[in-house]
Tab-separated table of N, CA and C in Angstrom:
chain	number	residue	atom	x	y	z
A	1318	MET	N	-19.969	11.359	29.111
A	1318	MET	CA	-18.810	10.755	28.470
A	1318	MET	C	-18.811	11.102	26.983
A	1319	ALA	N	-17.681	11.514	26.467
A	1319	ALA	CA	-17.572	11.895	25.060
A	1319	ALA	C	-17.764	10.673	24.165
A	1320	GLU	N	-18.431	10.913	23.051
A	1320	GLU	CA	-18.640	9.821	22.097
A	1320	GLU	C	-17.308	9.497	21.440
A	1321	GLU	N	-17.047	8.205	21.285
A	1321	GLU	CA	-15.769	7.794	20.707
A	1321	GLU	C	-15.762	8.032	19.209
A	1322	LYS	N	-14.618	8.492	18.743
A	1322	LYS	CA	-14.451	8.836	17.340
A	1322	LYS	C	-14.360	7.579	16.476
A	1323	GLU	N	-15.052	7.624	15.362
A	1323	GLU	CA	-14.997	6.551	14.379
A	1323	GLU	C	-13.578	6.466	13.813
A	1324	VAL	N	-13.112	5.255	13.572
A	1324	VAL	CA	-11.795	5.041	12.982
A	1324	VAL	C	-12.022	4.562	11.553
A	1325	ILE	N	-11.546	5.364	10.603
A	1325	ILE	CA	-11.735	5.021	9.200
A	1325	ILE	C	-10.462	4.330	8.720
A	1326	LEU	N	-10.620	3.118	8.196
A	1326	LEU	CA	-9.478	2.309	7.780
A	1326	LEU	C	-9.564	1.940	6.311
A	1327	THR	N	-8.393	1.811	5.698
A	1327	THR	CA	-8.349	1.266	4.341
A	1327	THR	C	-8.596	-0.240	4.467
A	1328	LYS	N	-8.904	-0.883	3.365
A	1328	LYS	CA	-9.119	-2.333	3.384
A	1328	LYS	C	-7.865	-3.041	3.892
A	1329	GLU	N	-6.699	-2.602	3.386
A	1329	GLU	CA	-5.424	-3.183	3.800
A	1329	GLU	C	-5.178	-2.967	5.298
A	1330	GLY	N	-5.468	-1.766	5.781
A	1330	GLY	CA	-5.289	-1.460	7.198
A	1330	GLY	C	-6.179	-2.304	8.085
A	1331	LEU	N	-7.436	-2.476	7.674
A	1331	LEU	CA	-8.380	-3.304	8.433
A	1331	LEU	C	-7.895	-4.746	8.490
A	1332	GLN	N	-7.441	-5.266	7.354
A	1332	GLN	CA	-6.952	-6.646	7.298
A	1332	GLN	C	-5.729	-6.840	8.191
A	1333	LYS	N	-4.815	-5.865	8.200
A	1333	LYS	CA	-3.612	-5.962	9.032
A	1333	LYS	C	-3.962	-5.979	10.514
A	1334	LEU	N	-4.869	-5.103	10.925
A	1334	LEU	CA	-5.260	-5.062	12.334
A	1334	LEU	C	-5.973	-6.348	12.745
A	1335	GLU	N	-6.846	-6.857	11.881
A	1335	GLU	CA	-7.538	-8.112	12.182
A	1335	GLU	C	-6.549	-9.271	12.279
A	1336	ALA	N	-5.565	-9.297	11.375
A	1336	ALA	CA	-4.555	-10.370	11.396
A	1336	ALA	C	-3.696	-10.277	12.657
A	1337	GLU	N	-3.321	-9.067	13.042
A	1337	GLU	CA	-2.520	-8.892	14.260
A	1337	GLU	C	-3.302	-9.365	15.483
A	1338	LEU	N	-4.579	-8.998	15.550
A	1338	LEU	CA	-5.424	-9.414	16.672
A	1338	LEU	C	-5.526	-10.936	16.734
A	1339	GLU	N	-5.762	-11.555	15.604
A	1339	GLU	CA	-5.875	-13.014	15.544
A	1339	GLU	C	-4.570	-13.678	15.981
A	1340	HIS	N	-3.433	-13.154	15.523
A	1340	HIS	CA	-2.121	-13.698	15.885
A	1340	HIS	C	-1.881	-13.569	17.399
A	1341	LEU	N	-2.196	-12.419	17.945
A	1341	LEU	CA	-1.999	-12.219	19.386
A	1341	LEU	C	-2.859	-13.186	20.203
A	1342	LYS	N	-4.113	-13.361	19.779
A	1342	LYS	CA	-5.029	-14.224	20.523
A	1342	LYS	C	-4.690	-15.709	20.377
A	1343	SER	N	-4.340	-16.120	19.161
A	1343	SER	CA	-4.162	-17.555	18.923
A	1343	SER	C	-2.728	-18.050	19.105
A	1344	VAL	N	-1.746	-17.197	18.870
A	1344	VAL	CA	-0.357	-17.646	18.933
A	1344	VAL	C	0.372	-17.071	20.147
A	1345	ARG	N	0.428	-15.749	20.227
A	1345	ARG	CA	1.224	-15.105	21.278
A	1345	ARG	C	0.721	-15.418	22.692
A	1346	ARG	N	-0.595	-15.452	22.888
A	1346	ARG	CA	-1.141	-15.791	24.207
A	1346	ARG	C	-0.654	-17.157	24.660
A	1347	GLU	N	-0.705	-18.116	23.736
A	1347	GLU	CA	-0.278	-19.486	24.039
A	1347	GLU	C	1.211	-19.542	24.372
A	1348	GLU	N	2.020	-18.837	23.569
A	1348	GLU	CA	3.468	-18.828	23.798
A	1348	GLU	C	3.809	-18.274	25.185
A	1349	VAL	N	3.175	-17.173	25.546
A	1349	VAL	CA	3.467	-16.548	26.839
A	1349	VAL	C	2.944	-17.409	27.984
A	1350	ALA	N	1.792	-18.011	27.804
A	1350	ALA	CA	1.246	-18.897	28.853
A	1350	ALA	C	2.211	-20.057	29.095
A	1351	GLU	N	2.793	-20.572	28.023
A	1351	GLU	CA	3.767	-21.663	28.134
A	1351	GLU	C	5.031	-21.185	28.853
A	1352	ARG	N	5.491	-19.982	28.534
A	1352	ARG	CA	6.672	-19.427	29.217
A	1352	ARG	C	6.411	-19.264	30.711
A	1353	ILE	N	5.213	-18.801	31.056
A	1353	ILE	CA	4.861	-18.615	32.476
A	1353	ILE	C	4.847	-19.969	33.181
A	1354	LYS	N	4.246	-20.959	32.512
A	1354	LYS	CA	4.178	-22.305	33.078
A	1354	LYS	C	5.585	-22.861	33.329
A	1355	GLN	N	6.484	-22.677	32.370
A	1355	GLN	CA	7.861	-23.156	32.516
A	1355	GLN	C	8.592	-22.415	33.636
A	1356	ALA	N	8.369	-21.112	33.719
A	1356	ALA	CA	9.035	-20.320	34.757
A	1356	ALA	C	8.574	-20.750	36.149
A	1357	ILE	N	7.288	-21.050	36.282
A	1357	ILE	CA	6.753	-21.513	37.569
A	1357	ILE	C	7.375	-22.855	37.928
A	1358	ALA	N	7.608	-23.680	36.923
A	1358	ALA	CA	8.207	-24.996	37.158
A	1358	ALA	C	9.635	-24.893	37.700
A	1359	PHE	N	10.297	-23.766	37.445
A	1359	PHE	CA	11.655	-23.570	37.963
A	1359	PHE	C	11.672	-23.331	39.465
A	1360	GLY	N	10.514	-23.107	40.058
A	1360	GLY	CA	10.478	-22.937	41.517
A	1360	GLY	C	10.119	-21.535	41.928
A	1361	ASP	N	10.802	-21.025	42.941
A	1361	ASP	CA	10.521	-19.737	43.583
A	1361	ASP	C	10.352	-18.618	42.548
A	1362	ILE	N	9.104	-18.138	42.379
A	1362	ILE	CA	8.839	-17.101	41.382
A	1362	ILE	C	9.168	-15.702	41.894
A	1363	SER	N	9.418	-15.542	43.190
A	1363	SER	CA	9.704	-14.210	43.727
A	1363	SER	C	11.025	-13.649	43.200
A	1364	GLU	N	11.955	-14.497	42.824
A	1364	GLU	CA	13.236	-14.018	42.300
A	1364	GLU	C	13.509	-14.595	40.904
A	1365	ASN	N	12.460	-14.871	40.177
A	1365	ASN	CA	12.588	-15.510	38.876
A	1365	ASN	C	12.374	-14.470	37.770
A	1366	SER	N	13.455	-14.025	37.128
A	1366	SER	CA	13.340	-12.980	36.105
A	1366	SER	C	12.583	-13.478	34.869
A	1367	GLU	N	12.695	-14.756	34.551
A	1367	GLU	CA	11.969	-15.316	33.402
A	1367	GLU	C	10.460	-15.186	33.632
A	1368	TYR	N	10.034	-15.453	34.859
A	1368	TYR	CA	8.613	-15.328	35.221
A	1368	TYR	C	8.172	-13.863	35.084
A	1369	GLU	N	8.990	-12.946	35.613
A	1369	GLU	CA	8.671	-11.511	35.534
A	1369	GLU	C	8.568	-11.048	34.090
A	1370	ASP	N	9.539	-11.449	33.268
A	1370	ASP	CA	9.530	-11.083	31.849
A	1370	ASP	C	8.271	-11.600	31.152
A	1371	ALA	N	7.946	-12.846	31.419
A	1371	ALA	CA	6.766	-13.461	30.790
A	1371	ALA	C	5.483	-12.754	31.241
A	1372	LYS	N	5.399	-12.408	32.511
A	1372	LYS	CA	4.197	-11.716	33.021
A	1372	LYS	C	4.084	-10.315	32.394
A	1373	ASN	N	5.228	-9.631	32.246
A	1373	ASN	CA	5.221	-8.310	31.608
A	1373	ASN	C	4.795	-8.410	30.144
A	1374	GLU	N	5.304	-9.428	29.463
A	1374	GLU	CA	4.923	-9.634	28.061
A	1374	GLU	C	3.433	-9.966	27.956
A	1375	GLN	N	2.957	-10.766	28.883
A	1375	GLN	CA	1.533	-11.114	28.904
A	1375	GLN	C	0.679	-9.849	29.075
A	1376	ALA	N	1.083	-8.969	29.969
A	1376	ALA	CA	0.341	-7.724	30.189
A	1376	ALA	C	0.346	-6.860	28.927
A	1377	PHE	N	1.503	-6.795	28.260
A	1377	PHE	CA	1.603	-6.022	27.023
A	1377	PHE	C	0.667	-6.595	25.956
A	1378	ILE	N	0.690	-7.914	25.781
A	1378	ILE	CA	-0.150	-8.570	24.772
A	1378	ILE	C	-1.629	-8.331	25.065
A	1379	GLU	N	-2.019	-8.495	26.316
A	1379	GLU	CA	-3.433	-8.284	26.670
A	1379	GLU	C	-3.844	-6.829	26.441
A	1380	GLY	N	-2.929	-5.905	26.732
A	1380	GLY	CA	-3.218	-4.488	26.488
A	1380	GLY	C	-3.384	-4.206	25.006
A	1381	ARG	N	-2.511	-4.784	24.190
A	1381	ARG	CA	-2.584	-4.586	22.744
A	1381	ARG	C	-3.869	-5.202	22.186
A	1382	ILE	N	-4.265	-6.357	22.694
A	1382	ILE	CA	-5.522	-6.994	22.272
A	1382	ILE	C	-6.693	-6.059	22.566
A	1383	MET	N	-6.694	-5.461	23.759
A	1383	MET	CA	-7.780	-4.547	24.123
A	1383	MET	C	-7.830	-3.338	23.184
A	1384	VAL	N	-6.655	-2.776	22.877
A	1384	VAL	CA	-6.587	-1.617	21.971
A	1384	VAL	C	-7.107	-1.999	20.586
A	1385	LEU	N	-6.662	-3.138	20.071
A	1385	LEU	CA	-7.098	-3.578	18.743
A	1385	LEU	C	-8.597	-3.838	18.700
A	1386	GLU	N	-9.127	-4.511	19.726
A	1386	GLU	CA	-10.568	-4.787	19.751
A	1386	GLU	C	-11.373	-3.491	19.789
A	1387	LYS	N	-10.923	-2.539	20.577
A	1387	LYS	CA	-11.605	-1.241	20.675
A	1387	LYS	C	-11.548	-0.513	19.333
A	1388	THR	N	-10.376	-0.521	18.695
A	1388	THR	CA	-10.202	0.134	17.394
A	1388	THR	C	-11.104	-0.513	16.348
A	1389	LEU	N	-11.114	-1.838	16.304
A	1389	LEU	CA	-11.918	-2.535	15.301
A	1389	LEU	C	-13.413	-2.346	15.532
A	1390	LYS	N	-13.796	-2.185	16.789
A	1390	LYS	CA	-15.212	-1.953	17.105
A	1390	LYS	C	-15.670	-0.599	16.545
A	1391	LYS	N	-14.771	0.374	16.527
A	1391	LYS	CA	-15.097	1.723	16.045
A	1391	LYS	C	-14.785	1.897	14.562
A	1392	ALA	N	-14.248	0.847	13.936
A	1392	ALA	CA	-13.746	0.969	12.568
A	1392	ALA	C	-14.856	1.017	11.521
A	1393	ARG	N	-14.573	1.820	10.506
A	1393	ARG	CA	-15.418	1.864	9.311
A	1393	ARG	C	-14.481	1.770	8.126
A	1394	LEU	N	-14.831	0.911	7.194
A	1394	LEU	CA	-14.011	0.711	6.003
A	1394	LEU	C	-14.134	1.913	5.079
A	1395	MET	N	-12.988	2.424	4.655
A	1395	MET	CA	-12.959	3.560	3.743
A	1395	MET	C	-13.389	3.086	2.358
A	1396	GLU	N	-14.364	3.736	1.822
A	1396	GLU	CA	-14.841	3.407	0.481
A	1396	GLU	C	-14.078	4.259	-0.530
A	1397	ASP	N	-13.967	3.776	-1.747
A	1397	ASP	CA	-13.267	4.504	-2.792
A	1397	ASP	C	-13.882	5.887	-2.996
A	1398	ASP	N	-15.204	5.982	-2.844
A	1398	ASP	CA	-15.903	7.262	-3.024
A	1398	ASP	C	-15.549	8.271	-1.931
A	1399	ASP	N	-15.051	7.785	-0.773
A	1399	ASP	CA	-14.673	8.672	0.329
A	1399	ASP	C	-13.395	9.447	0.001
A	1400	ILE	N	-12.595	8.900	-0.902
A	1400	ILE	CA	-11.292	9.492	-1.208
A	1400	ILE	C	-11.463	10.550	-2.291
A	1401	ARG	N	-11.067	11.767	-1.943
A	1401	ARG	CA	-11.225	12.878	-2.878
A	1401	ARG	C	-9.894	13.192	-3.559
A	1402	THR	N	-9.989	13.822	-4.722
A	1402	THR	CA	-8.775	14.251	-5.409
A	1402	THR	C	-8.767	15.769	-5.609
A	1403	ASP	N	-9.888	16.441	-5.297
A	1403	ASP	CA	-9.920	17.901	-5.416
A	1403	ASP	C	-9.241	18.556	-4.214
A	1404	VAL	N	-9.323	17.898	-3.056
A	1404	VAL	CA	-8.633	18.342	-1.846
A	1404	VAL	C	-8.061	17.115	-1.148
A	1405	VAL	N	-7.106	17.327	-0.254
A	1405	VAL	CA	-6.515	16.222	0.498
A	1405	VAL	C	-7.536	15.704	1.500
A	1406	SER	N	-7.777	14.394	1.459
A	1406	SER	CA	-8.705	13.754	2.388
A	1406	SER	C	-8.087	12.450	2.876
A	1407	LEU	N	-8.733	11.828	3.835
A	1407	LEU	CA	-8.269	10.533	4.309
A	1407	LEU	C	-8.252	9.583	3.112
A	1408	GLY	N	-7.154	8.876	2.925
A	1408	GLY	CA	-7.026	7.955	1.807
A	1408	GLY	C	-6.352	8.570	0.593
A	1409	SER	N	-6.118	9.886	0.621
A	1409	SER	CA	-5.441	10.547	-0.502
A	1409	SER	C	-3.964	10.196	-0.522
A	1410	ARG	N	-3.441	10.012	-1.728
A	1410	ARG	CA	-1.998	9.869	-1.930
A	1410	ARG	C	-1.536	11.263	-2.357
A	1411	VAL	N	-0.687	11.865	-1.535
A	1411	VAL	CA	-0.312	13.262	-1.710
A	1411	VAL	C	1.186	13.380	-1.987
A	1412	THR	N	1.523	14.121	-3.031
A	1412	THR	CA	2.927	14.408	-3.315
A	1412	THR	C	3.216	15.823	-2.835
A	1413	LEU	N	4.202	15.916	-1.931
A	1413	LEU	CA	4.587	17.199	-1.340
A	1413	LEU	C	6.004	17.557	-1.776
A	1414	LYS	N	6.243	18.850	-1.883
A	1414	LYS	CA	7.597	19.344	-2.160
A	1414	LYS	C	8.019	20.187	-0.972
A	1415	GLU	N	9.139	19.794	-0.364
A	1415	GLU	CA	9.671	20.579	0.743
A	1415	GLU	C	10.329	21.798	0.110
A	1416	MET	N	9.848	22.986	0.446
A	1416	MET	CA	10.225	24.199	-0.270
A	1416	MET	C	11.705	24.557	-0.145
A	1417	LYS	N	12.308	24.326	0.992
A	1417	LYS	CA	13.707	24.719	1.202
A	1417	LYS	C	14.672	23.827	0.411
A	1418	SER	N	14.461	22.513	0.490
A	1418	SER	CA	15.386	21.581	-0.162
A	1418	SER	C	14.952	21.196	-1.576
A	1419	GLY	N	13.665	21.356	-1.865
A	1419	GLY	CA	13.141	20.944	-3.163
A	1419	GLY	C	12.841	19.460	-3.231
A	1420	ARG	N	13.073	18.778	-2.115
A	1420	ARG	CA	12.848	17.322	-2.057
A	1420	ARG	C	11.343	17.027	-2.144
A	1421	GLU	N	11.004	16.008	-2.927
A	1421	GLU	CA	9.603	15.595	-3.049
A	1421	GLU	C	9.383	14.283	-2.326
A	1422	VAL	N	8.210	14.153	-1.746
A	1422	VAL	CA	7.836	12.923	-1.046
A	1422	VAL	C	6.361	12.661	-1.319
A	1423	THR	N	6.025	11.386	-1.498
A	1423	THR	CA	4.626	10.999	-1.695
A	1423	THR	C	4.190	10.202	-0.480
A	1424	LEU	N	3.071	10.618	0.100
A	1424	LEU	CA	2.552	10.016	1.319
A	1424	LEU	C	1.090	9.635	1.149
A	1425	LEU	N	0.667	8.636	1.887
A	1425	LEU	CA	-0.734	8.249	1.930
A	1425	LEU	C	-1.278	8.725	3.264
A	1426	LEU	N	-2.349	9.509	3.251
A	1426	LEU	CA	-2.942	10.035	4.483
A	1426	LEU	C	-3.951	9.017	5.015
A	1427	VAL	N	-3.682	8.487	6.215
A	1427	VAL	CA	-4.526	7.457	6.817
A	1427	VAL	C	-4.853	7.843	8.261
A	1428	SER	N	-5.697	7.035	8.907
A	1428	SER	CA	-6.003	7.271	10.318
A	1428	SER	C	-4.792	6.882	11.162
A	1429	SER	N	-4.761	7.365	12.386
A	1429	SER	CA	-3.617	7.075	13.257
A	1429	SER	C	-3.475	5.579	13.534
A	1430	ALA	N	-4.576	4.836	13.433
A	1430	ALA	CA	-4.537	3.396	13.709
A	1430	ALA	C	-3.687	2.624	12.704
A	1431	GLU	N	-3.512	3.164	11.507
A	1431	GLU	CA	-2.724	2.432	10.514
A	1431	GLU	C	-1.541	3.220	9.948
A	1432	SER	N	-1.215	4.342	10.574
A	1432	SER	CA	-0.085	5.126	10.075
A	1432	SER	C	1.231	4.395	10.343
A	1433	LYS	N	2.132	4.513	9.402
A	1433	LYS	CA	3.445	3.886	9.512
A	1433	LYS	C	4.366	4.641	8.563
A	1434	LEU	N	5.120	5.566	9.115
A	1434	LEU	CA	5.929	6.466	8.297
A	1434	LEU	C	6.875	5.731	7.363
A	1435	LYS	N	7.490	4.641	7.836
A	1435	LYS	CA	8.451	3.938	6.971
A	1435	LYS	C	7.766	3.336	5.735
A	1436	ASP	N	6.433	3.155	5.803
A	1436	ASP	CA	5.677	2.671	4.642
A	1436	ASP	C	5.035	3.823	3.867
A	1437	GLY	N	5.376	5.065	4.254
A	1437	GLY	CA	4.825	6.226	3.564
A	1437	GLY	C	3.391	6.547	3.941
A	1438	LYS	N	2.949	6.045	5.089
A	1438	LYS	CA	1.576	6.299	5.550
A	1438	LYS	C	1.631	7.211	6.768
A	1439	ILE	N	1.054	8.425	6.623
A	1439	ILE	CA	1.065	9.346	7.761
A	1439	ILE	C	-0.352	9.538	8.294
A	1440	SER	N	-0.412	9.809	9.571
A	1440	SER	CA	-1.688	9.995	10.250
A	1440	SER	C	-2.280	11.369	9.938
A	1441	ASP	N	-3.596	11.397	9.850
A	1441	ASP	CA	-4.298	12.669	9.682
A	1441	ASP	C	-4.175	13.527	10.945
A	1442	GLU	N	-3.706	12.914	12.038
A	1442	GLU	CA	-3.542	13.638	13.301
A	1442	GLU	C	-2.107	14.121	13.502
A	1443	SER	N	-1.199	13.744	12.608
A	1443	SER	CA	0.204	14.186	12.697
A	1443	SER	C	0.266	15.658	12.284
A	1444	PRO	N	1.351	16.359	12.638
A	1444	PRO	CA	1.452	17.764	12.231
A	1444	PRO	C	1.324	17.973	10.718
A	1445	VAL	N	2.009	17.141	9.928
A	1445	VAL	CA	1.911	17.275	8.469
A	1445	VAL	C	0.506	16.895	8.005
A	1446	GLY	N	-0.036	15.812	8.549
A	1446	GLY	CA	-1.382	15.375	8.178
A	1446	GLY	C	-2.437	16.443	8.444
A	1447	ARG	N	-2.363	17.045	9.628
A	1447	ARG	CA	-3.318	18.119	9.969
A	1447	ARG	C	-3.160	19.316	9.039
A	1448	ALA	N	-1.913	19.634	8.690
A	1448	ALA	CA	-1.636	20.805	7.850
A	1448	ALA	C	-2.173	20.643	6.430
A	1449	ILE	N	-2.091	19.431	5.884
A	1449	ILE	CA	-2.487	19.244	4.477
A	1449	ILE	C	-3.954	18.848	4.303
A	1450	LEU	N	-4.581	18.339	5.359
A	1450	LEU	CA	-5.976	17.882	5.267
A	1450	LEU	C	-6.889	19.016	4.796
A	1451	GLY	N	-7.642	18.752	3.726
A	1451	GLY	CA	-8.593	19.731	3.204
A	1451	GLY	C	-7.984	20.746	2.247
A	1452	LYS	N	-6.669	20.679	2.035
A	1452	LYS	CA	-5.993	21.643	1.151
A	1452	LYS	C	-6.001	21.143	-0.296
A	1453	LYS	N	-5.864	22.100	-1.222
A	1453	LYS	CA	-5.871	21.796	-2.655
A	1453	LYS	C	-4.455	21.747	-3.214
A	1454	VAL	N	-4.359	21.172	-4.427
A	1454	VAL	CA	-3.093	21.162	-5.152
A	1454	VAL	C	-2.624	22.607	-5.315
A	1455	LYS	N	-1.330	22.827	-5.247
A	1455	LYS	CA	-0.643	24.120	-5.345
A	1455	LYS	C	-0.706	24.923	-4.043
A	1456	SER	N	-1.432	24.411	-3.023
A	1456	SER	CA	-1.447	25.089	-1.722
A	1456	SER	C	-0.092	24.924	-1.066
A	1457	THR	N	0.297	25.901	-0.269
A	1457	THR	CA	1.509	25.826	0.527
A	1457	THR	C	1.092	25.767	1.987
A	1458	VAL	N	1.682	24.847	2.725
A	1458	VAL	CA	1.372	24.704	4.154
A	1458	VAL	C	2.658	24.832	4.954
A	1459	GLU	N	2.507	25.255	6.193
A	1459	GLU	CA	3.644	25.400	7.083
A	1459	GLU	C	3.427	24.466	8.263
A	1460	VAL	N	4.452	23.684	8.574
A	1460	VAL	CA	4.359	22.707	9.646
A	1460	VAL	C	5.407	23.036	10.707
A	1461	GLU	N	4.976	23.073	11.954
A	1461	GLU	CA	5.891	23.301	13.071
A	1461	GLU	C	6.574	21.975	13.389
A	1462	ALA	N	7.895	21.961	13.313
A	1462	ALA	CA	8.677	20.751	13.587
A	1462	ALA	C	9.751	21.087	14.619
A	1463	PRO	N	10.356	20.053	15.228
A	1463	PRO	CA	11.415	20.321	16.206
A	1463	PRO	C	12.550	21.192	15.646
A	1464	VAL	N	12.806	21.087	14.331
A	1464	VAL	CA	13.876	21.868	13.712
A	1464	VAL	C	13.411	23.256	13.279
A	1465	GLY	N	12.146	23.570	13.514
A	1465	GLY	CA	11.584	24.856	13.105
A	1465	GLY	C	10.439	24.646	12.133
A	1466	LYS	N	10.029	25.719	11.498
A	1466	LYS	CA	8.909	25.630	10.553
A	1466	LYS	C	9.391	25.064	9.213
A	1467	ILE	N	8.594	24.148	8.677
A	1467	ILE	CA	8.905	23.559	7.373
A	1467	ILE	C	7.737	23.870	6.449
A	1468	LYS	N	8.062	24.373	5.249
A	1468	LYS	CA	7.024	24.696	4.267
A	1468	LYS	C	6.977	23.618	3.200
A	1469	TYR	N	5.748	23.204	2.886
A	1469	TYR	CA	5.525	22.221	1.828
A	1469	TYR	C	4.550	22.797	0.810
A	1470	LYS	N	4.730	22.409	-0.422
A	1470	LYS	CA	3.768	22.733	-1.473
A	1470	LYS	C	3.139	21.412	-1.898
A	1471	ILE	N	1.823	21.394	-2.018
A	1471	ILE	CA	1.108	20.208	-2.451
A	1471	ILE	C	1.152	20.157	-3.974
A	1472	LEU	N	1.814	19.127	-4.507
A	1472	LEU	CA	1.972	19.008	-5.963
A	1472	LEU	C	0.876	18.167	-6.597
A	1473	LYS	N	0.481	17.077	-5.910
A	1473	LYS	CA	-0.514	16.143	-6.459
A	1473	LYS	C	-1.387	15.576	-5.365
A	1474	VAL	N	-2.645	15.330	-5.677
A	1474	VAL	CA	-3.577	14.632	-4.781
A	1474	VAL	C	-4.245	13.558	-5.629
A	1475	GLU	N	-4.019	12.292	-5.267
A	1475	GLU	CA	-4.545	11.159	-6.038
A	1475	GLU	C	-5.233	10.159	-5.116
A	1476	LYS	N	-5.948	9.216	-5.744
A	1476	LYS	CA	-6.572	8.108	-4.991
A	1476	LYS	C	-5.557	7.036	-4.823
């Protein structure tokens, strides 16, 4: 069996995952258990959509709890010293320039467990993340996207 990969998290990312796990265990489990209890009280569960919905939600919550527990078990907190500024590394804040449009974007490179594009956090396993990882300022990278190849120039690498 392959050894499981360590998950490196920022302090904020670790706290968010721990809070989500705690919320699912202490609040959401109780809410769904109550919904199931109420649905059973309505009688015949074979044709009870409320019961089915609650059971599906329960399965989703339990699955998410398992994923979070597994992730946290493999987690290692990213130290400030781990973040490099000479090359793009996990934890780097990177400013990229899209070569065709000239548009600039600043992203934080994180593990897939805490990536969230709308918050400007991209995974090191994403196409852009893989392309920029280990590269220096002024490097140009090419990323394969559904719309074709996109070229970026790395303008800044910061902590």
